[in-house]
Each structure stands twice: as structure tokens, then as C-alpha cells.
Coordinates of C-alpha atoms and ligand atoms in Angstrom, one line a residue:
M27 CA 0.0 0.0 0.0
S28 CA 1.2 3.5 -0.9
K29 CA 2.5 5.7 2.0
S30 CA 0.1 8.6 2.8
F31 CA 1.7 12.0 2.4
L32 CA -0.8 14.5 3.8
I33 CA -0.6 18.2 3.1
L34 CA -2.9 20.5 5.1
G35 CA -3.5 23.8 3.2
A36 CA -3.4 24.6 -0.5
G37 CA -2.1 28.2 -0.2
M38 CA 1.1 29.7 -1.3
A39 CA 3.2 27.1 0.5
G40 CA 1.1 23.9 0.5
L41 CA 0.0 24.1 -3.2
P42 CA 3.5 24.3 -4.8
L43 CA 4.9 21.6 -2.5
A44 CA 2.0 19.2 -3.3
H45 CA 3.0 19.6 -7.0
Y46 CA 6.6 19.1 -6.2
V47 CA 6.1 15.9 -4.2
L48 CA 3.9 14.5 -6.9
K49 CA 6.3 15.3 -9.7
H50 CA 9.5 14.3 -8.1
Y51 CA 8.9 11.8 -5.3
A52 CA 5.5 10.1 -5.6
N53 CA 6.4 7.4 -8.0
Q54 CA 9.9 6.8 -6.7
H55 CA 8.7 6.4 -3.1
D56 CA 5.2 5.0 -3.8
L57 CA 3.3 7.9 -2.2
K58 CA -0.3 8.9 -2.2
V59 CA -0.5 12.7 -1.7
T60 CA -3.7 14.0 -0.1
L61 CA -4.2 17.8 -0.2
V62 CA -6.7 19.2 2.2
S63 CA -8.1 22.7 2.0
K64 CA -11.1 24.6 3.3
S65 CA -11.3 26.5 0.0
S66 CA -12.0 24.9 -3.3
D67 CA -9.9 27.6 -5.0
F68 CA -6.4 28.9 -4.5
Y69 CA -6.6 32.6 -3.7
W70 CA -3.9 35.0 -4.9
N71 CA -4.3 37.2 -1.9
I72 CA -1.2 39.3 -2.8
A73 CA -3.6 41.2 -5.1
S74 CA -6.4 41.6 -2.6
P75 CA -5.8 45.3 -1.9
R76 CA -6.5 45.9 -5.6
C77 CA -9.2 43.2 -5.9
A78 CA -11.2 45.0 -3.2
I79 CA -11.5 48.2 -5.4
P80 CA -14.7 48.2 -7.5
G81 CA -14.0 47.6 -11.2
Q82 CA -10.4 46.5 -10.8
L83 CA -9.2 42.9 -10.8
T84 CA -12.0 40.4 -11.4
D85 CA -12.2 37.2 -9.4
D86 CA -11.0 35.0 -12.3
K87 CA -7.6 36.7 -12.0
T88 CA -7.2 35.7 -8.3
F89 CA -9.2 32.5 -7.7
Y90 CA -8.2 29.3 -9.4
S91 CA -9.7 25.8 -9.0
I92 CA -7.4 23.5 -7.0
A93 CA -9.1 20.4 -8.4
D94 CA -8.4 21.6 -12.0
A95 CA -4.8 22.4 -11.1
F96 CA -4.2 18.8 -10.0
S97 CA -6.3 17.0 -12.6
K98 CA -3.2 15.9 -14.4
Y99 CA -2.2 13.5 -11.7
S100 CA -3.5 9.9 -11.4
S101 CA -6.0 9.2 -8.6
T102 CA -3.7 6.5 -7.3
R103 CA -1.2 9.2 -6.5
F104 CA -3.4 12.2 -5.6
E105 CA -6.6 13.1 -3.8
F106 CA -8.0 16.6 -3.1
V107 CA -10.2 16.8 0.0
L108 CA -12.3 19.9 0.4
G109 CA -12.8 20.2 4.1
T110 CA -11.8 21.8 7.4
V111 CA -9.4 20.1 9.7
E112 CA -10.8 20.1 13.2
T113 CA -8.4 18.0 15.3
W114 CA -5.0 16.4 15.0
D115 CA -3.4 13.6 17.0
P116 CA 0.3 13.6 16.1
D117 CA 0.9 10.6 18.3
R118 CA -1.6 8.5 16.3
N119 CA -0.7 10.1 12.9
T120 CA -4.3 11.1 12.5
I121 CA -6.2 14.2 11.6
N122 CA -10.0 14.6 11.7
L123 CA -11.9 16.9 9.4
V124 CA -15.4 17.8 8.3
D125 CA -15.8 17.7 4.5
S126 CA -17.8 20.1 2.4
Y127 CA -20.9 17.8 2.8
G128 CA -20.7 18.0 6.6
S129 CA -19.4 14.5 7.0
K130 CA -16.7 13.7 9.5
K131 CA -13.6 11.9 8.2
A132 CA -10.3 10.7 9.7
I133 CA -7.1 10.5 7.7
I134 CA -4.1 8.5 8.9
Y135 CA -0.8 9.6 7.4
H136 CA 2.8 8.5 7.1
T137 CA 4.0 12.0 6.7
I138 CA 2.2 15.3 7.3
L139 CA 3.0 18.9 6.1
V140 CA 1.1 21.6 7.9
A141 CA 0.6 24.7 5.7
T142 CA -2.6 26.1 6.9
G143 CA -1.4 29.7 6.9
S144 CA -3.2 32.7 8.4
A145 CA -6.4 34.7 8.2
Y146 CA -7.4 38.2 9.1
A147 CA -9.7 39.3 11.9
N148 CA -13.2 40.6 11.1
N149 CA -13.4 38.3 8.1
M150 CA -11.5 40.7 6.0
P151 CA -10.7 39.2 2.6
W152 CA -7.0 40.1 2.7
K153 CA -6.6 36.4 3.0
L154 CA -9.1 33.6 2.5
V155 CA -12.3 33.9 4.7
G156 CA -13.0 30.2 5.0
S157 CA -14.4 28.9 1.7
S158 CA -13.8 30.3 -1.7
D159 CA -17.5 31.4 -1.9
D160 CA -17.2 33.1 1.5
T161 CA -14.1 35.0 0.4
K162 CA -15.8 36.1 -2.9
T163 CA -18.8 37.3 -0.9
A164 CA -16.7 39.2 1.5
L165 CA -14.8 40.9 -1.4
S166 CA -18.1 41.7 -3.2
R167 CA -19.5 43.3 0.0
L168 CA -16.4 45.4 0.6
R169 CA -16.6 46.6 -3.1
Q170 CA -20.2 47.7 -2.6
E171 CA -19.4 49.5 0.6
I172 CA -16.5 51.3 -1.0
Q173 CA -18.7 52.3 -3.9
S174 CA -21.3 54.0 -1.8
A175 CA -18.9 55.6 0.8
K176 CA -17.7 59.2 0.5
S177 CA -15.3 59.0 3.5
I178 CA -13.2 55.9 4.2
V179 CA -11.0 55.3 7.2
I180 CA -8.4 52.5 7.1
G181 CA -7.0 51.1 10.3
G182 CA -3.4 50.0 10.4
G183 CA -0.2 51.3 8.7
G184 CA 1.3 47.9 7.9
P185 CA 1.9 46.8 4.3
T186 CA -1.8 45.8 3.8
G187 CA -3.0 49.2 5.1
V188 CA -0.5 51.1 2.9
E189 CA -1.4 49.1 -0.2
F190 CA -5.1 49.4 0.4
A191 CA -4.9 53.1 1.1
G192 CA -2.8 53.6 -2.0
E193 CA -5.3 51.7 -4.2
L194 CA -8.2 53.6 -2.8
A195 CA -6.6 57.0 -3.2
Y196 CA -5.3 56.2 -6.7
E197 CA -8.8 55.4 -7.7
Y198 CA -10.8 58.0 -5.8
A199 CA -8.7 60.7 -4.0
R200 CA -6.0 62.1 -6.3
E201 CA -7.1 64.8 -8.7
G202 CA -10.7 65.4 -7.9
A203 CA -11.2 64.0 -4.4
Q204 CA -14.3 61.8 -5.1
K205 CA -13.8 60.2 -1.7
S206 CA -11.7 61.2 1.4
I207 CA -9.2 58.5 2.4
T208 CA -7.7 58.5 5.9
L209 CA -5.1 56.1 7.2
V210 CA -4.8 55.7 11.0
M211 CA -1.5 54.2 12.1
S212 CA 0.0 53.6 15.5
D213 CA 3.6 54.6 14.7
S214 CA 5.0 57.8 13.3
L215 CA 5.7 56.2 9.9
P216 CA 3.9 53.5 7.9
L217 CA 5.2 49.9 7.5
P218 CA 6.8 47.8 10.3
A219 CA 9.8 49.1 12.3
I220 CA 12.0 46.3 10.8
V221 CA 11.9 48.2 7.5
M222 CA 14.5 51.0 6.9
T223 CA 13.4 54.5 7.8
A224 CA 14.1 55.7 4.3
T225 CA 11.6 53.2 2.9
R226 CA 9.0 54.1 5.5
Q227 CA 9.5 57.8 4.8
A228 CA 9.1 57.0 1.1
A229 CA 5.8 55.2 1.8
K230 CA 4.5 58.2 3.7
K231 CA 5.4 60.6 0.9
E232 CA 3.8 58.4 -1.8
L233 CA 0.6 58.2 0.2
E234 CA 0.6 62.0 0.7
K235 CA 1.1 62.5 -3.0
L236 CA -2.1 60.6 -3.6
D237 CA -3.9 62.8 -1.0
V238 CA -4.2 60.2 1.7
N239 CA -4.8 61.9 5.1
I240 CA -2.5 60.2 7.6
I241 CA -3.2 60.2 11.3
A242 CA 0.0 59.0 12.9
N243 CA 0.8 57.9 16.5
A244 CA -2.8 56.9 17.0
K245 CA -4.9 53.9 17.5
I246 CA -8.5 53.3 16.7
T247 CA -9.9 52.3 20.0
E248 CA -13.6 52.5 19.4
T249 CA -15.5 51.2 16.4
P250 CA -19.2 51.2 16.0
S251 CA -20.6 47.7 16.6
D252 CA -23.7 48.1 14.4
Q253 CA -23.3 47.2 10.7
V254 CA -26.0 49.6 9.5
P255 CA -24.6 51.6 6.6
G256 CA -24.2 55.4 7.2
K257 CA -21.9 57.6 9.1
R258 CA -19.9 55.9 11.8
M259 CA -18.1 57.6 14.7
L260 CA -14.7 56.1 15.4
G261 CA -12.8 56.8 18.6
I262 CA -9.1 57.4 18.3
T263 CA -6.5 57.5 21.1
K264 CA -3.2 59.2 20.4
T265 CA 0.1 58.0 21.8
D266 CA 0.1 61.0 24.2
G267 CA -3.3 59.7 25.6
S268 CA -5.5 62.4 24.0
K269 CA -8.7 61.2 22.4
Q270 CA -10.5 62.3 19.3
S271 CA -13.5 61.2 17.2
L272 CA -13.5 60.7 13.5
E273 CA -16.6 60.3 11.3
A274 CA -16.5 58.0 8.4
D275 CA -19.0 56.3 6.0
L276 CA -16.8 53.2 6.0
F277 CA -14.1 51.8 8.4
V278 CA -11.8 49.1 7.0
P279 CA -9.4 47.3 9.4
T280 CA -6.2 45.8 8.0
W281 CA -4.9 44.4 11.2
G282 CA -5.4 41.2 13.2
V283 CA -3.5 38.3 11.6
K284 CA -4.5 35.0 13.2
F285 CA -2.8 31.7 12.5
N286 CA -5.0 28.8 11.2
T287 CA -3.7 26.2 13.7
G288 CA -6.7 25.8 16.1
F289 CA -6.8 22.1 15.3
A290 CA -3.3 21.4 16.7
P291 CA -2.6 20.3 20.2
P292 CA -1.8 23.4 22.3
S293 CA 1.6 21.9 23.3
M294 CA 2.7 22.2 19.7
L295 CA 2.0 25.9 19.5
E296 CA 3.8 29.1 20.4
N297 CA 1.9 31.7 22.4
D298 CA 1.0 33.6 19.2
G299 CA -0.6 30.4 17.7
R300 CA 2.1 29.5 15.3
L301 CA 3.5 25.9 15.2
K302 CA 6.8 25.3 16.9
V303 CA 9.4 24.1 14.4
T304 CA 13.0 23.0 14.5
K305 CA 15.6 24.3 12.0
Q306 CA 14.6 21.3 9.8
L307 CA 11.0 22.8 9.7
R308 CA 9.8 19.8 11.7
A309 CA 7.7 19.8 14.8
P310 CA 9.9 19.1 17.8
G311 CA 9.7 15.4 18.7
Y312 CA 7.9 14.3 15.5
E313 CA 10.2 13.3 12.7
N314 CA 7.2 12.9 10.3
V315 CA 5.6 16.3 10.9
F316 CA 6.7 19.3 8.8
A317 CA 5.3 22.8 8.9
V318 CA 5.8 25.7 6.5
G319 CA 4.6 29.2 5.7
D320 CA 2.7 31.6 7.9
A321 CA 1.6 28.7 10.2
A322 CA 5.2 27.8 11.1
N323 CA 7.1 29.8 13.7
L324 CA 10.2 30.5 11.6
D325 CA 10.8 33.8 9.8
S326 CA 8.3 36.6 9.5
Y327 CA 5.0 35.7 7.7
A328 CA 5.6 37.0 4.2
A329 CA 5.6 35.1 0.9
A330 CA 9.2 36.1 0.2
V331 CA 10.5 34.1 3.1
R332 CA 7.9 31.4 2.7
E333 CA 9.2 30.9 -0.8
A334 CA 12.7 30.2 0.6
Q335 CA 11.1 27.7 3.0
V336 CA 9.2 26.1 0.1
R337 CA 12.3 25.6 -2.0
H338 CA 14.2 24.2 1.0
L339 CA 11.5 21.7 1.9
A340 CA 11.1 20.6 -1.8
M341 CA 14.8 19.5 -1.6
A342 CA 14.7 18.3 2.0
F343 CA 11.7 15.9 1.3
G344 CA 13.9 14.1 -1.2
K345 CA 16.5 13.4 1.6
Y346 CA 13.8 12.6 4.2
L347 CA 12.0 10.1 1.9
A348 CA 15.3 8.5 1.0
E349 CA 15.9 8.1 4.8
E350 CA 18.9 10.4 4.6
R351 CA 19.8 13.3 6.9
V352 CA 17.3 16.1 6.6
P353 CA 19.2 19.4 6.0
E354 CA 18.7 22.5 8.1
Y355 CA 16.9 25.5 6.7
K356 CA 19.1 28.6 6.8
Q357 CA 17.1 31.8 7.6
D358 CA 17.9 34.9 5.6
D359 CA 18.0 37.7 8.0
R360 CA 17.8 40.4 5.4
T361 CA 14.5 42.3 5.2
T362 CA 12.6 42.1 1.9
M363 CA 9.3 43.9 1.5
T364 CA 7.7 45.2 -1.6
V365 CA 4.7 47.5 -1.2
T366 CA 2.6 49.0 -4.0
V367 CA 1.2 52.5 -3.5
G368 CA -1.5 52.9 -6.1
Q369 CA -1.3 51.5 -9.6
S370 CA 1.8 53.4 -10.7
R371 CA 4.1 53.7 -7.7
G372 CA 5.6 51.6 -5.0
V373 CA 8.2 51.4 -2.2
G374 CA 10.3 48.5 -0.9
Q375 CA 13.3 47.3 0.8
I376 CA 15.4 44.5 -0.6
G377 CA 18.3 43.7 1.8
S378 CA 19.8 47.1 2.5
W379 CA 18.5 48.6 -0.8
N380 CA 15.7 51.2 -0.6
A381 CA 14.2 50.0 -3.9
W382 CA 13.2 52.5 -6.6
S383 CA 9.5 53.0 -7.2
F384 CA 9.8 51.9 -10.8
F385 CA 11.3 48.6 -9.7
I386 CA 8.4 47.8 -7.4
W387 CA 5.9 48.9 -10.0
F388 CA 7.6 46.8 -12.7
F389 CA 7.7 43.6 -10.6
K390 CA 4.5 43.9 -8.6
G391 CA 2.4 47.1 -8.9
R392 CA 1.5 46.9 -12.6
H393 CA -0.3 43.6 -12.3
M394 CA 0.0 42.5 -8.6
C395 CA 1.9 39.5 -10.0
T396 CA -1.4 38.1 -11.3
N397 CA 0.5 37.4 -14.6
I398 CA 2.3 34.5 -13.0
V399 CA -0.7 32.9 -11.1
P400 CA -1.7 30.4 -13.8
D401 CA 1.8 29.0 -13.8
Y402 CA 2.0 29.2 -10.0
V403 CA -1.2 27.2 -9.6
A404 CA 0.1 24.6 -12.1
G405 CA 3.2 24.1 -10.0
N406 CA 5.6 25.5 -12.7
T407 CA 6.8 28.6 -10.9
L408 CA 7.1 30.5 -7.6
I409 CA 7.2 34.3 -7.4
L410 CA 10.9 34.4 -7.9
G411 CA 11.1 31.9 -10.8
S412 CA 10.8 28.4 -12.0
F413 CA 10.1 25.5 -9.5
Ligands
FAD512 C1 -2.8 41.9 1.4 C2 -1.6 41.0 1.5 C3 -0.6 41.2 0.6 C4 0.6 40.4 0.6 N1 1.6 40.7 -0.3 C5 2.7 40.0 -0.1 C6 3.8 40.3 -1.0 O1 3.7 41.1 -1.9 N2 5.0 39.6 -0.9 C7 5.1 38.7 0.1 O2 6.2 38.1 0.3 N3 4.1 38.3 1.0 C8 2.9 39.0 0.9 N4 1.9 38.7 1.7 C9 2.0 37.5 2.7 C10 1.6 36.2 2.0 O3 0.2 36.3 1.5 C11 1.6 35.0 3.0 O4 2.9 35.0 3.5 C12 1.3 33.7 2.3 O5 -0.1 33.7 1.8 C13 1.4 32.5 3.2 O6 1.2 31.3 2.6 P1 0.7 30.0 3.3 O7 0.7 28.9 2.3 O8 1.6 29.8 4.5 O9 -0.8 30.2 3.9 P2 -2.1 30.7 3.2 O10 -1.8 31.3 1.9 O11 -2.8 31.4 4.3 O12 -2.9 29.3 2.9 C14 -3.5 28.6 3.9 C15 -4.2 27.3 3.3 O13 -4.7 26.5 4.4 C16 -6.1 26.2 4.2 N5 -6.6 26.0 5.6 C17 -6.5 26.9 6.6 N6 -7.1 26.3 7.7 C18 -7.5 25.1 7.4 C19 -8.2 24.1 8.1 N7 -8.5 24.1 9.4 N8 -8.5 22.9 7.4 C20 -8.2 22.8 6.1 N9 -7.5 23.8 5.4 C21 -7.2 24.9 6.0 C22 -6.6 27.4 3.5 O14 -7.8 27.0 2.8 C23 -5.5 27.7 2.5 O15 -5.6 26.8 1.4 C24 0.7 39.4 1.6 C25 -0.3 39.2 2.6 C26 -1.4 40.0 2.5 C27 -2.5 39.9 3.5

């Protein structure tokens, strides 16, 4: 009987690794790969700040059927299970899930890779919101709310907040001010403090050029609980303790990342909910348990570092399956972050380089990398090249 190679999650890490194992190891080591996902579609969430803008990227540019992407593999080697993993017993090599028909199912594995990633608070579609349909519905609702709002407040000055503010302002605020766009951020500059000051200053300047109102050193501490459309009064607390109110038709939070690991035994998790991993990207004490991407507690949670992990594991699985020593993953401590600010500009840091706006636009901003998604979903490429 074939060995069961179970992959939980068909996101930016799990999906390419499923292809890789099928292409390179399944026949040689007699594996049956089972890929489990809550969503029937792979979601190119990197483009979500632009997808959320009415009339911009359509869903067919960002949602791709997982079943279609794997239809080229034989059913003796591959199975896609649409379902939600609920519990996991690593001592019995078993996970329990509920499939899309509501039936409970247990899967026993020989090897497991956990790649269940992360989601955003308030069901914001910056990442998947459960199923593919739920995510499309959340995007559609957000587009309608944006369409009818005259004043929009964005909470959070991280990369998602900056990109979303940039997209909104590019569409509605520059030259003509159809809508007022305000970004409230807790620090004095946008983007996380790990990013160079020059890049953060450039982000602020680019947002201001698009007429984004920035309220710095402030947190949104009160949001209206009702979801009735119309004016909302937000409470803001500044770093110095002073309070102010801000009226808006629409408030959009971009904060609150949570890791999709609720099915794992608490002893396997860090305090923030990510899975503990060794330098071999394995769960401590379990040689047959690997974890990768946002759900694994190594590196920051960005696709650029996840990509290095994916390439590492692709090679390391060959050693593991051949019962050779599994190599250690070497973390790259350099900061890499590329952030679009509207459709024609961007900022970024690549190592110690404060990247030119044109560079960010060329590689990301002009299409949000949607040009590579068909090949990504087919397992032919990662963001940084062939795979
Ligand atoms: C707006 C935005 C823009 C970004 N832009 C960039 C960028 O330009 N560059 C960059 O490097 N990074 C970027 N990132 C970060 C990047 O999106 C993540 O690092 C990446 O998606 C992580 O991939 P993953 O495979 O670990 O998890 P995910 O992509 O989150 O995939 C998780 C998978 O697990 C499944 N799943 C979850 N829970 C369960 C469960 N209980 N049962 C079954 N299946 C489950 C999901 O259905 C999904 O298939 C961006 C993030 C956001 C929010």
C-alpha cells in the first residue's frame, strides 16, 4: 500500500509543495498525496488590496480551482479533500476533518506537512475567509461598501494598510477627491519598524502624493458595533493619551492576523498560535511532521520568506523520503518587503537597498503578480522563478 503524504493547506506554500512531491517523489517512493483545503480555490491574496477596489481585478484573476490544477495526476497518486481540519493527534498520525458535505472523516498519514497559513480578523478578505465562496462574498460586500462611501478610514499602517490606502486613493482621491481616504497608524511612519526609515518615509510621501490623510501615532480604540450603513463615529486614542473622534462612512481594518492552527494540540503551538518548528522545519519530537509558511514559527510571515522555505522543503523531502539526513533551513535575516502605493508607484526594501518606485511597479504594482498565477497554480513557478 502507498504511503500517505498528507498536506494541510493549499495556499502559497502547500500548493506548490504538493505539485513538487507529486512530480519528483510520488512514483519513486510510492506515495499517495492527499491535499486538504477549506477552500476549493487557490486565492492569490497578494492582489487583494486591488481586488477590493470596484471595477479593478476580477475574481477570475485571483481564484483558481485547486481540483483543476491537480487533474493531471493519477487518482492512485493524488486526492484533493475539500474540508476543514478540526483536530490532530500527532501521536496516532491522524487528523479529523469535516468535509464540504458536513461528513466527518479521519485521515491517517505516514508524513504530514502543515501549511494552513493565516487569516485576518473581522473576516476581511486580505486572505481567505473560510471557503472560496465566503471570500468572494466578502470581497463583493467590501466593493459595494466602498462604492457608496464618501469617506473611508483605514485602520493599520502595515503593508496591507498602505497598499489598500494607495489603491483607494489612486482610484478616488487624487485629482478630484471623489472620496476622502484616511489612514490611521500607531507609529509615526507607515510599515513595520523592521523596515528601513528611508523606505518608511518614502511610503508616507507616496501616500501623501495621492492625497491620503495620515493620522500617525494613533490607534482606533472604538469602532461602531452596528453594521448599519451610514456615518460611523470612530474613537481614536493618540500616543500621548489624548482622544478624538473621527466620522466616516466606512471603516476598514487591515490588522489582526491569526494563524490557522486551532486544530493542533496546544503543546505544539507558540503563544502567538504558530506551530513550533526546528531548523529542519519539523515539529519538535515528531520526525514525520513538517510545517511551513505563515503557520510555522520561523521567519516573518511573508511570501518572500515562505518561498525560501518552500524551495528548502522541496529539496529536503527528497532526503527525508530516502531516509537520509534532513538538512537544516538557513534563515535569511535580510529584510525584503515590496509594497505598492497605487497602480503606478511603490516602495520597498530588498536587503539594504531602498528600492526604486519603478522597480516595485515593474515587478509587482502593474499587475500585482497576477501574470504568474496560472503557472504558480500549475506548479511551474514560484514568485521568484521556476520551480
Ligand atoms: C494583502 C496582502 C498582501 C501580501 N503581499 C505580499 C507580497 O507582496 N509579498 C510577500 O512576500 N508576501 C505577501 N503577503 C503575505 C503572503 O500572503 C503570505 O505569507 C502567504 O499567503 C502565506 O502562505 P501559506 O501557504 O503559509 O498560507 P495561506 O496562503 O494562508 O494558505 C492557507 C491554506 O490553508 C487552508 N486552511 C486553513 N485552515 C484550514 C483548516 N483548518 N483545514 C483545512 N484547510 C485549512 C486554506 O484554505 C489555504 O488553502 C501578503 C499578505 C497580505 C494579507
